[in-house]
Tab-separated table of C-alpha atoms in Angstrom:
chain	number	residue	atom	x	y	z
A	1	ILE	CA	-26.311	14.941	-69.889
A	2	ASN	CA	-26.485	18.517	-71.146
A	3	ALA	CA	-30.342	17.713	-71.244
A	4	GLU	CA	-29.764	16.678	-67.438
A	5	TYR	CA	-27.855	19.799	-66.297
A	6	MET	CA	-30.542	21.606	-68.110
A	7	GLY	CA	-33.460	20.060	-66.261
A	8	ILE	CA	-31.516	20.471	-63.122
A	9	PHE	CA	-30.954	24.426	-64.120
A	10	ARG	CA	-34.830	24.992	-64.960
A	11	ASN	CA	-35.647	23.159	-61.713
A	12	ILE	CA	-33.451	25.563	-59.553
A	13	LYS	CA	-34.573	28.575	-61.618
A	14	SER	CA	-38.323	27.695	-60.531
A	15	GLU	CA	-37.436	27.252	-56.837
A	16	MET	CA	-35.612	30.812	-56.900
A	17	ALA	CA	-38.480	31.991	-58.697
A	18	LEU	CA	-40.812	30.536	-55.560
A	19	SER	CA	-38.893	31.823	-53.073
A	20	LEU	CA	-38.554	35.510	-54.301
A	21	SER	CA	-42.600	35.370	-54.804
A	22	ALA	CA	-42.612	34.557	-51.564
A	23	LEU	CA	-40.474	37.037	-49.964
A	24	LEU	CA	-42.412	39.537	-52.070
A	25	VAL	CA	-45.743	38.333	-50.645
A	26	PHE	CA	-44.069	38.710	-47.374
A	27	PHE	CA	-43.139	42.261	-47.850
A	28	LEU	CA	-46.034	43.486	-49.464
A	29	ALA	CA	-48.084	41.658	-46.418
A	30	SER	CA	-45.795	43.415	-44.051
A	31	SER	CA	-46.301	46.828	-45.395
A	32	VAL	CA	-50.122	46.400	-45.331
A	33	PHE	CA	-50.726	45.302	-41.881
A	34	ALA	CA	-48.064	47.208	-40.170
A	35	SER	CA	-49.856	50.485	-40.312
A	36	THR	CA	-49.306	53.549	-38.600
A	37	CYS	CA	-50.895	53.944	-34.827
A	38	SER	CA	-53.078	56.524	-34.554
A	39	SER	CA	-51.656	59.719	-33.649
A	40	THR	CA	-54.169	60.627	-31.365
A	41	GLY	CA	-54.125	57.154	-29.367
A	42	THR	CA	-57.568	55.815	-30.832
A	43	SER	CA	-55.902	52.662	-32.039
A	44	ALA	CA	-54.447	50.886	-28.919
A	45	SER	CA	-55.434	47.469	-27.924
A	46	TYR	CA	-54.688	45.346	-24.618
A	47	THR	CA	-56.130	41.772	-24.319
A	48	GLU	CA	-54.865	39.917	-20.954
A	49	LYS	CA	-56.004	36.356	-19.909
A	50	ILE	CA	-55.190	33.790	-17.213
A	51	ASN	CA	-54.670	30.222	-18.603
A	52	GLY	CA	-53.968	28.087	-15.797
A	53	ASN	CA	-50.187	28.890	-14.867
A	54	ILE	CA	-49.815	31.463	-17.703
A	55	ARG	CA	-50.664	34.838	-17.873
A	56	ALA	CA	-51.271	35.449	-21.611
A	57	ILE	CA	-51.087	39.433	-22.856
A	58	SER	CA	-51.403	40.720	-26.391
A	59	SER	CA	-51.442	43.999	-27.883
A	60	ASN	CA	-51.129	45.972	-31.154
A	61	GLY	CA	-48.438	47.975	-29.306
A	62	CYS	CA	-50.175	51.254	-30.242
A	63	PRO	CA	-50.117	53.784	-27.470
A	64	ASN	CA	-53.638	55.270	-26.223
A	65	HIS	CA	-52.418	58.608	-26.062
A	66	GLN	CA	-51.178	61.326	-28.585
A	67	TRP	CA	-47.640	60.321	-29.926
A	68	VAL	CA	-44.884	62.352	-31.813
A	69	SER	CA	-41.994	61.234	-34.004
A	70	LEU	CA	-38.830	63.326	-33.010
A	71	ASN	CA	-36.728	60.696	-34.558
A	72	PRO	CA	-36.817	59.172	-38.295
A	73	ASN	CA	-39.549	56.431	-36.855
A	74	SER	CA	-42.980	56.206	-36.456
A	75	ALA	CA	-45.164	54.022	-34.314
A	76	THR	CA	-46.740	51.273	-36.358
A	77	THR	CA	-49.057	48.359	-35.180
A	78	GLN	CA	-47.260	45.303	-33.722
A	79	ASN	CA	-48.346	41.820	-33.081
A	80	SER	CA	-47.209	42.119	-29.455
A	81	PHE	CA	-47.796	39.624	-26.863
A	82	MET	CA	-46.194	37.809	-23.737
A	83	ASN	CA	-46.707	35.026	-21.582
A	84	VAL	CA	-45.352	35.182	-18.303
A	85	PRO	CA	-46.032	33.057	-15.260
A	86	ALA	CA	-49.293	33.585	-13.492
A	87	TYR	CA	-47.765	32.343	-10.152
A	88	PRO	CA	-44.165	34.363	-10.426
A	89	GLN	CA	-40.910	33.089	-8.607
A	90	ILE	CA	-38.011	34.651	-7.426
A	91	ASN	CA	-35.116	32.798	-8.795
A	92	GLY	CA	-31.797	31.972	-6.784
A	93	ALA	CA	-29.940	34.356	-9.104
A	94	THR	CA	-30.694	37.269	-11.531
A	95	THR	CA	-30.499	37.762	-15.189
A	96	SER	CA	-28.824	41.014	-16.514
A	97	MET	CA	-30.424	43.062	-18.830
A	98	THR	CA	-27.748	45.894	-19.142
A	99	GLN	CA	-27.577	44.722	-22.773
A	100	GLN	CA	-31.016	43.741	-23.425
A	101	GLY	CA	-32.855	44.992	-26.358
A	102	GLY	CA	-36.556	44.705	-27.569
A	103	ALA	CA	-39.445	44.594	-24.769
A	104	ILE	CA	-38.604	43.340	-21.168
A	105	GLY	CA	-42.095	44.007	-20.153
A	106	LEU	CA	-45.534	45.101	-21.332
A	107	ALA	CA	-47.221	48.186	-20.060
A	108	LEU	CA	-51.430	48.111	-19.500
A	109	ASN	CA	-51.748	50.165	-22.629
A	110	GLY	CA	-50.153	47.679	-24.934
A	111	VAL	CA	-47.255	49.711	-25.276
A	112	ALA	CA	-43.290	47.850	-25.134
A	113	ILE	CA	-41.495	48.661	-21.890
A	114	TYR	CA	-37.458	48.770	-22.548
A	115	SER	CA	-34.762	48.349	-20.611
A	116	CYS	CA	-32.239	51.365	-20.097
A	117	TYR	CA	-30.204	49.607	-22.948
A	118	GLY	CA	-30.163	51.751	-26.075
A	119	GLY	CA	-27.948	49.773	-28.450
A	120	VAL	CA	-24.396	49.035	-29.454
A	121	SER	CA	-23.318	52.553	-30.010
A	122	TYR	CA	-23.917	53.395	-26.218
A	123	GLY	CA	-22.552	49.761	-24.820
A	124	ALA	CA	-23.908	47.852	-21.980
A	125	CYS	CA	-26.226	49.784	-19.666
A	126	SER	CA	-23.952	50.039	-16.331
A	127	GLN	CA	-24.276	53.997	-15.622
A	128	TYR	CA	-26.410	56.754	-16.427
A	129	THR	CA	-24.217	57.842	-19.118
A	130	ASN	CA	-24.425	54.870	-21.263
A	131	SER	CA	-28.378	54.757	-21.211
A	132	ALA	CA	-31.257	55.477	-23.537
A	133	VAL	CA	-32.757	58.004	-21.518
A	134	TYR	CA	-29.240	60.033	-21.509
A	135	GLY	CA	-28.374	59.357	-24.990
A	136	GLU	CA	-31.799	59.614	-26.448
A	137	GLY	CA	-33.927	61.324	-24.338
A	138	TYR	CA	-34.346	64.331	-26.405
A	139	THR	CA	-36.272	61.853	-28.701
A	140	PHE	CA	-38.897	61.236	-26.191
A	141	ASP	CA	-42.203	62.907	-26.517
A	142	GLY	CA	-44.242	64.365	-24.198
A	143	CYS	CA	-45.717	60.988	-23.037
A	144	GLN	CA	-42.330	59.998	-22.714
A	145	GLY	CA	-42.368	57.026	-25.356
A	146	HIS	CA	-40.453	57.008	-28.741
A	147	ALA	CA	-40.348	54.332	-31.677
A	148	ASP	CA	-37.435	52.488	-32.337
A	149	SER	CA	-36.365	51.031	-36.318
A	150	SER	CA	-39.093	48.528	-36.411
A	151	GLY	CA	-41.727	51.182	-35.454
A	152	THR	CA	-42.107	49.493	-31.798
A	153	TYR	CA	-43.346	52.598	-29.948
A	154	HIS	CA	-41.727	51.840	-26.363
A	155	TYR	CA	-40.766	53.271	-23.033
A	156	HIS	CA	-37.597	53.634	-21.399
A	157	GLU	CA	-38.507	55.638	-18.091
A	158	VAL	CA	-41.879	56.234	-16.104
A	159	PRO	CA	-44.637	57.270	-18.917
A	160	THR	CA	-46.186	60.552	-18.182
A	161	CYS	CA	-49.317	60.016	-19.928
A	162	LEU	CA	-50.032	56.461	-18.953
A	163	ALA	CA	-49.196	57.247	-15.239
A	164	TRP	CA	-51.512	59.931	-15.170
A	165	MET	CA	-54.332	57.777	-16.798
A	166	ALA	CA	-53.659	55.044	-14.634
A	167	GLY	CA	-54.659	57.568	-11.616
A	168	THR	CA	-50.787	58.595	-10.169
A	169	THR	CA	-51.703	60.630	-6.981
A	170	THR	CA	-49.406	62.806	-4.543
A	171	GLY	CA	-49.074	60.954	-1.004
A	172	CYS	CA	-50.338	57.703	-2.960
A	173	HIS	CA	-48.355	54.554	-4.358
A	174	SER	CA	-48.332	54.337	-7.808
A	175	PRO	CA	-51.021	52.255	-9.778
A	176	GLN	CA	-49.639	49.340	-11.795
A	177	LEU	CA	-48.481	50.288	-15.134
A	178	GLY	CA	-47.364	46.705	-16.532
A	179	TRP	CA	-45.972	43.248	-16.247
A	180	ALA	CA	-42.188	42.133	-16.649
A	181	ALA	CA	-41.683	39.302	-18.706
A	182	ASP	CA	-41.174	37.369	-15.214
A	183	GLY	CA	-44.487	37.618	-14.384
A	184	PHE	CA	-44.046	40.281	-11.655
A	185	PRO	CA	-46.005	43.826	-11.803
A	186	ILE	CA	-44.504	46.839	-12.802
A	187	TYR	CA	-45.442	50.167	-11.110
A	188	GLY	CA	-45.114	53.886	-11.500
A	189	ASN	CA	-42.509	56.031	-9.825
A	190	TYR	CA	-44.286	55.982	-6.328
A	191	GLY	CA	-43.824	53.654	-3.617
A	192	PRO	CA	-45.783	53.115	-0.246
A	193	SER	CA	-46.696	56.371	1.285
A	194	GLY	CA	-45.883	58.228	-1.620
A	195	VAL	CA	-42.243	57.738	-1.667
A	196	LEU	CA	-40.174	58.772	-4.681
A	197	MET	CA	-38.502	55.428	-5.546
A	198	LYS	CA	-34.889	55.369	-6.021
A	199	THR	CA	-32.341	52.900	-6.138
A	200	CYS	CA	-30.789	52.481	-2.620
A	201	GLY	CA	-27.797	54.699	-2.192
A	202	TYR	CA	-28.962	57.026	-4.635
A	203	GLY	CA	-29.204	60.976	-4.149
A	204	GLY	CA	-32.430	61.614	-2.215
A	205	ALA	CA	-33.243	57.629	-2.014
A	206	ASN	CA	-35.694	56.583	1.313
A	207	SER	CA	-33.592	54.829	3.613
A	208	THR	CA	-36.383	52.255	4.122
A	209	TYR	CA	-38.710	52.218	0.506
A	210	CYS	CA	-35.893	52.101	-2.319
A	211	LEU	CA	-34.973	50.022	-4.931
A	212	ASP	CA	-32.624	46.808	-5.413
A	213	SER	CA	-29.894	46.384	-8.182
A	214	CYS	CA	-32.668	45.098	-10.515
A	215	GLY	CA	-35.192	48.235	-9.884
A	216	GLY	CA	-37.561	46.289	-7.530
A	217	TYR	CA	-38.477	46.098	-4.098
A	218	SER	CA	-38.839	42.925	-1.882
A	219	GLY	CA	-41.258	42.194	0.751
A	220	THR	CA	-45.242	42.479	1.052
A	221	LEU	CA	-47.031	45.658	1.065
A	222	SER	CA	-50.678	45.346	2.482
A	223	GLY	CA	-52.877	47.571	0.243
A	224	VAL	CA	-50.792	47.544	-2.863
A	225	ASP	CA	-50.837	43.845	-4.153
A	226	ASN	CA	-50.099	40.213	-2.765
A	227	PHE	CA	-46.612	40.079	-4.556
A	228	SER	CA	-43.551	39.767	-2.422
A	229	TYR	CA	-41.592	41.369	-5.215
A	230	ARG	CA	-42.484	44.186	-7.718
A	231	TYR	CA	-40.912	46.622	-10.177
A	232	TYR	CA	-40.731	50.374	-10.581
A	233	MET	CA	-40.314	52.856	-13.428
A	234	THR	CA	-38.550	55.975	-12.037
A	235	GLY	CA	-38.106	59.498	-12.979
A	236	LEU	CA	-40.530	62.464	-12.394
A	237	ILE	CA	-43.589	62.727	-14.288
A	238	GLY	CA	-44.206	65.776	-16.472
A	239	VAL	CA	-40.366	66.053	-17.310
A	240	LYS	CA	-39.780	65.424	-21.062
A	241	GLY	CA	-36.687	63.617	-22.364
A	242	ALA	CA	-33.675	62.954	-19.994
A	243	GLN	CA	-34.280	62.408	-16.239
A	244	SER	CA	-31.655	62.886	-13.517
A	245	SER	CA	-29.258	60.485	-12.906
A	246	ASP	CA	-30.541	59.731	-9.157
A	247	PHE	CA	-33.400	57.747	-11.106
A	248	PHE	CA	-31.138	55.546	-12.953
A	249	PRO	CA	-32.070	52.976	-14.205
A	250	PHE	CA	-35.626	54.020	-14.900
A	251	THR	CA	-36.709	50.531	-15.802
A	252	PRO	CA	-35.850	47.047	-14.804
A	253	LEU	CA	-32.028	46.423	-15.159
A	254	CYS	CA	-32.252	42.782	-14.135
A	255	LEU	CA	-34.936	40.196	-13.739
A	256	ARG	CA	-35.579	38.775	-10.283
A	257	GLY	CA	-37.919	36.028	-11.384
A	258	CYS	CA	-37.717	33.302	-13.681
A	259	CYS	CA	-39.762	30.678	-15.732
A	260	PRO	CA	-41.333	28.085	-13.498
A	261	SER	CA	-41.410	24.222	-14.619
A	262	GLY	CA	-44.300	23.469	-16.736
A	263	VAL	CA	-44.917	26.815	-17.974
A	264	SER	CA	-43.975	28.409	-21.491
A	265	CYS	CA	-42.432	31.930	-21.046
A	266	SER	CA	-42.418	33.872	-24.410
A	267	THR	CA	-42.143	37.171	-25.926
A	268	SER	CA	-43.166	38.514	-29.204
A	269	ASN	CA	-39.778	39.486	-30.432
A	270	GLY	CA	-38.242	36.461	-28.845
A	271	ALA	CA	-35.192	38.309	-27.628
A	272	LEU	CA	-35.513	38.249	-24.023
A	273	THR	CA	-35.243	34.488	-22.642
A	274	VAL	CA	-36.677	34.081	-19.074
A	275	PRO	CA	-34.133	31.556	-17.329
A	276	THR	CA	-35.860	28.378	-15.874
A	277	CYS	CA	-35.991	28.417	-12.066
A	278	SER	CA	-33.511	27.008	-10.085
A	279	GLY	CA	-33.411	27.289	-6.652
A	280	SER	CA	-36.701	29.447	-6.701
A	281	SER	CA	-39.169	30.677	-4.058
A	282	ASN	CA	-42.776	31.791	-4.507
A	283	GLY	CA	-43.014	35.557	-5.393
A	284	TYR	CA	-46.670	35.442	-3.861
A	285	THR	CA	-48.340	35.474	-0.460
A	286	SER	CA	-50.928	32.701	0.145
A	287	SER	CA	-53.526	35.430	-0.437
A	288	TYR	CA	-52.749	35.788	-3.973
A	289	SER	CA	-54.936	34.411	-6.739
A	290	PRO	CA	-54.124	35.391	-10.364
A	291	VAL	CA	-56.630	38.038	-11.966
A	292	ALA	CA	-56.383	39.214	-15.523
A	293	ALA	CA	-55.818	43.220	-15.074
A	294	THR	CA	-57.865	45.279	-17.080
A	295	GLY	CA	-55.855	47.323	-20.169
A	296	ILE	CA	-55.966	50.809	-20.229
A	297	THR	CA	-56.814	51.804	-23.491
A	298	SER	CA	-59.153	54.675	-23.550
A	299	THR	CA	-57.860	58.102	-24.701
A	300	CYS	CA	-57.848	61.691	-22.849
A	301	ALA	CA	-55.688	64.402	-24.450
A	302	PRO	CA	-52.579	64.201	-22.935
A	303	TYR	CA	-50.678	66.990	-24.408
A	304	ASN	CA	-51.099	70.034	-26.648
A	305	SER	CA	-49.802	69.512	-30.239
A	306	ASN	CA	-46.113	69.383	-31.138
A	307	THR	CA	-44.460	73.100	-31.120
A	308	GLY	CA	-40.868	73.280	-31.935
A	309	GLY	CA	-39.952	69.783	-31.148
A	310	GLY	CA	-41.530	69.809	-27.910
A	311	GLN	CA	-45.175	69.537	-26.223
A	312	SER	CA	-47.040	71.518	-23.844
A	313	LEU	CA	-48.022	68.968	-21.243
A	314	TYR	CA	-51.001	69.043	-18.811
A	315	SER	CA	-52.961	66.648	-16.657
A	316	PRO	CA	-55.095	64.488	-19.285
A	317	CYS	CA	-57.695	62.862	-16.726
A	318	SER	CA	-60.671	64.304	-14.753
A	319	GLY	CA	-62.014	62.788	-11.957
A	320	SER	CA	-61.388	62.613	-7.783
A	321	TRP	CA	-58.262	60.465	-7.136
A	322	SER	CA	-57.755	59.235	-3.317
A	323	CYS	CA	-55.968	56.509	-1.475
A	324	SER	CA	-55.984	55.245	1.941
A	325	ALA	CA	-52.777	54.955	4.083
A	326	GLY	CA	-50.759	55.463	0.916
A	327	GLY	CA	-52.341	52.536	-1.013
A	328	ILE	CA	-53.356	52.355	-4.755
A	329	PRO	CA	-55.410	55.264	-5.663
A	330	VAL	CA	-59.082	55.320	-6.581
A	331	ASN	CA	-61.212	57.351	-9.094
A	332	SER	CA	-64.605	58.130	-7.347
A	333	GLY	CA	-65.151	60.972	-9.760
A	334	ALA	CA	-65.781	62.346	-13.336
A	335	SER	CA	-63.445	59.551	-15.060
A	336	ALA	CA	-64.926	56.644	-13.403
A	337	LEU	CA	-68.658	57.869	-14.347
A	338	SER	CA	-67.541	58.388	-18.070
A	339	ALA	CA	-66.023	54.580	-18.125
A	340	SER	CA	-69.221	53.296	-16.405
A	341	LEU	CA	-71.445	55.139	-19.101
A	342	ALA	CA	-69.182	54.036	-21.927
A	343	ALA	CA	-69.610	50.598	-20.860
A	344	ILE	CA	-73.034	50.972	-20.506
A	345	VAL	CA	-73.520	52.572	-24.346
A	346	SER	CA	-71.259	49.999	-25.818
A	347	LEU	CA	-73.386	47.158	-24.421
A	348	VAL	CA	-76.804	49.021	-25.687
A	349	VAL	CA	-75.135	49.256	-29.141
A	350	ALA	CA	-73.966	45.419	-29.047
A	351	THR	CA	-77.163	44.371	-28.057
A	352	LEU	CA	-79.379	46.662	-30.559
A	353	TYR	CA	-76.822	45.322	-33.438
A	354	MET	CA	-77.551	41.730	-32.559
A	355	MET	CA	-81.262	42.240	-32.794
């Protein structure tokens, strides 16, 4: 009997040793692969594909602009992905994100977009004074982002540097800055004809072009997109830290969309569950055809070096941006030319490498 117990004891010790070894390997691998993002924005990656009814997005979570840590956390590489409906649907009911942590969307530079929820210490983000923007705005760097304890760099409000890089222009509708988890696009702070978007009824909100309680706008917008719904990230570009309460909730506060039958909706952190569609309707027009968006991963110095806990901002991208009838801005100047030259150089280098 004693020998039998000793054998069982030895087996338990062996299994515990294997488990501890596996944990050690996991933590060592995590420390190796979760490297710090380039502080100058050169390590950003973004990939997007249309796979049937799914828009598959992946990135390493690093921003394509400078970042500075003004809290104890540093931005590290992530295995970020989001599978969203390529043909989004407007659901019969909304899904609250007042207590939703983690990514609710991905920006076109691969950075996570968070809701206004700042964690249990702030409580549900039901008003401005409970928001991450109000409570943590002083830790946002000059590009309006910061990292959380997992090293995930993210935005809680309109991101200044990405908005500039995408071509935000006064008098124009904002360019698209990302995708929400329900498949609808996320734009910057300007709506049709350059209207500064705010929630309907808030101070200074336009009576025609204003946001619903989720932070989105319903209706077709000719010259902007072929969706019948889209979200906006609100606030003033170039204002570091906390924004005015007039721009609450800054990022989507609830989801209007849902996950259609036959589509596997998922996010890398697994925290957000997009509800199955019930009583839904098409969130796009008859002219719509899903196309993979091009990521914004090129860099152009967004701000000067950190001085005394803040950054001195300046417009990072050159070029001549213009729009027609308040539509999406188009770059016909230096930045567009630079991008074309970069593409040609990359092609030549790749061809020579293969010879």
